[in-house]
XYZ file of C-alpha atoms in Angstrom:
136
model
C 0.000 0.000 0.000
C 1.526 3.399 -0.955
C 2.375 5.901 1.767
C -0.331 8.418 2.657
C 0.651 12.056 1.967
C 0.876 14.472 4.920
C -2.540 15.143 6.449
C -4.344 18.449 5.978
C -6.168 17.584 9.183
C -6.817 14.606 11.431
C -10.210 14.770 13.123
C -11.119 12.512 16.055
C -14.739 11.311 16.080
C -16.719 9.013 18.347
C -19.101 6.482 16.876
C -22.596 7.256 18.133
C -25.260 4.644 18.831
C -27.569 6.381 16.335
C -24.971 5.785 13.579
C -25.669 2.047 13.626
C -27.912 0.171 11.232
C -29.893 -3.057 11.668
C -26.663 -5.080 11.386
C -25.133 -3.244 14.394
C -22.427 -1.496 12.447
C -22.140 2.060 11.158
C -24.481 2.653 8.223
C -22.686 3.421 4.965
C -24.331 6.864 4.741
C -22.726 7.880 8.055
C -19.285 7.455 6.504
C -20.153 10.429 4.268
C -21.221 12.401 7.350
C -17.904 11.657 9.066
C -16.023 12.855 5.960
C -18.175 15.991 5.714
C -17.459 16.806 9.360
C -13.707 16.483 8.779
C -13.834 18.665 5.630
C -15.795 21.372 7.447
C -13.380 21.318 10.388
C -10.514 21.779 7.922
C -12.308 24.554 6.015
C -12.912 26.605 9.190
C -9.128 26.735 9.685
C -8.773 28.636 6.378
C -9.053 32.412 6.057
C -12.618 33.088 4.921
C -13.349 29.370 5.351
C -12.176 28.810 1.785
C -14.940 30.924 0.257
C -16.153 34.485 -0.041
C -19.210 36.403 -1.203
C -18.432 35.443 -4.827
C -17.163 31.842 -4.765
C -17.892 28.692 -2.754
C -17.026 24.985 -2.984
C -19.445 22.242 -3.965
C -18.930 18.481 -3.870
C -18.608 17.252 -7.460
C -17.792 13.613 -6.716
C -17.320 11.262 -3.784
C -15.576 7.901 -3.912
C -15.591 5.637 -0.860
C -13.971 2.237 -0.498
C -15.609 0.510 2.467
C -12.769 -1.627 3.817
C -14.355 -3.045 6.988
C -17.392 -2.431 9.191
C -17.214 0.067 12.038
C -18.731 -1.203 15.248
C -19.926 0.573 18.380
C -18.360 1.640 20.657
C -15.413 2.966 18.716
C -13.148 5.983 18.412
C -12.085 7.028 14.933
C -9.744 9.445 13.211
C -10.611 10.930 9.839
C -7.539 11.986 7.877
C -7.736 14.318 4.882
C -4.916 14.944 2.432
C -4.411 16.557 -0.959
C -4.526 14.169 -3.903
C -4.720 16.704 -6.729
C -4.753 20.472 -6.814
C -6.293 21.974 -9.947
C -7.227 25.452 -11.153
C -10.866 25.260 -10.022
C -10.971 21.968 -8.125
C -9.326 20.028 -5.353
C -9.307 16.284 -4.860
C -9.159 15.523 -1.144
C -8.127 12.004 -0.258
C -9.508 10.552 2.943
C -9.049 7.686 5.350
C -11.211 6.671 8.283
C -9.012 4.758 10.704
C -9.067 3.528 14.281
C -7.972 6.187 16.761
C -5.858 3.757 18.766
C -5.133 1.234 16.006
C -4.189 3.185 12.890
C -3.731 -0.079 10.988
C -7.535 -0.489 11.145
C -8.564 1.220 7.905
C -12.356 1.361 7.691
C -12.639 3.515 4.583
C -10.516 5.321 2.036
C -11.137 7.207 -1.176
C -11.553 10.829 -2.196
C -13.913 13.727 -2.655
C -13.620 16.289 -5.449
C -14.532 19.857 -4.543
C -15.098 22.432 -7.283
C -15.223 26.135 -6.530
C -18.031 27.913 -8.349
C -19.258 31.472 -8.809
C -22.255 31.790 -6.510
C -24.254 33.846 -9.040
C -23.605 31.827 -12.204
C -22.738 28.341 -10.961
C -19.727 28.319 -13.301
C -16.304 27.065 -12.156
C -14.170 29.643 -10.355
C -10.476 29.789 -9.515
C -9.472 28.181 -6.241
C -9.180 30.877 -3.576
C -5.575 31.667 -2.702
C -5.966 30.615 0.987
C -7.103 27.154 -0.180
C -4.188 26.822 -2.595
C -1.728 27.996 0.083
C -3.082 25.528 2.665
C -2.778 22.676 0.166
C 0.814 23.421 -0.775
C 2.141 24.155 2.722
C-alpha cells in the first residue's frame, strides 16, 4: 500500500449509537457524514473558510472504499490529504481509521470539490488561501 501524503487535518470522532444500522455497524451513509465533518473542520481553519461572497465549494464527486465495518463503541480518526490540486478543483483524499489502532482502515477514497461562482454556478479559480493551505 503506498504511503499516505501528509494530512491536511486529522479529526477525532466518536461512533454514536444512532450511527448504527440493523446489522449493528455504522451505516454506509454515516461514513459520508464523518467525511463531511472532517472537511468542514478543515475549512474553518482557512481564512474566509475557503470561500467568499463570490465563490464557494461544492462536492462534485465522492468515492468511498468501504474496507471493513465500524462497530460501536469505537473511536475514529478521519484523515484528509491533498490528492490533486487543480485550477478550479481540489481532490481531497480521505481515510477513516481507528484512533488507537491506525492499521484499522475502515474507509478510504476521495472527494472532489469544485469552486463555483455563486451567481452563475460556473467554475471559479481556487481561492488563494485554499491553494496555500494545500501546498504548505
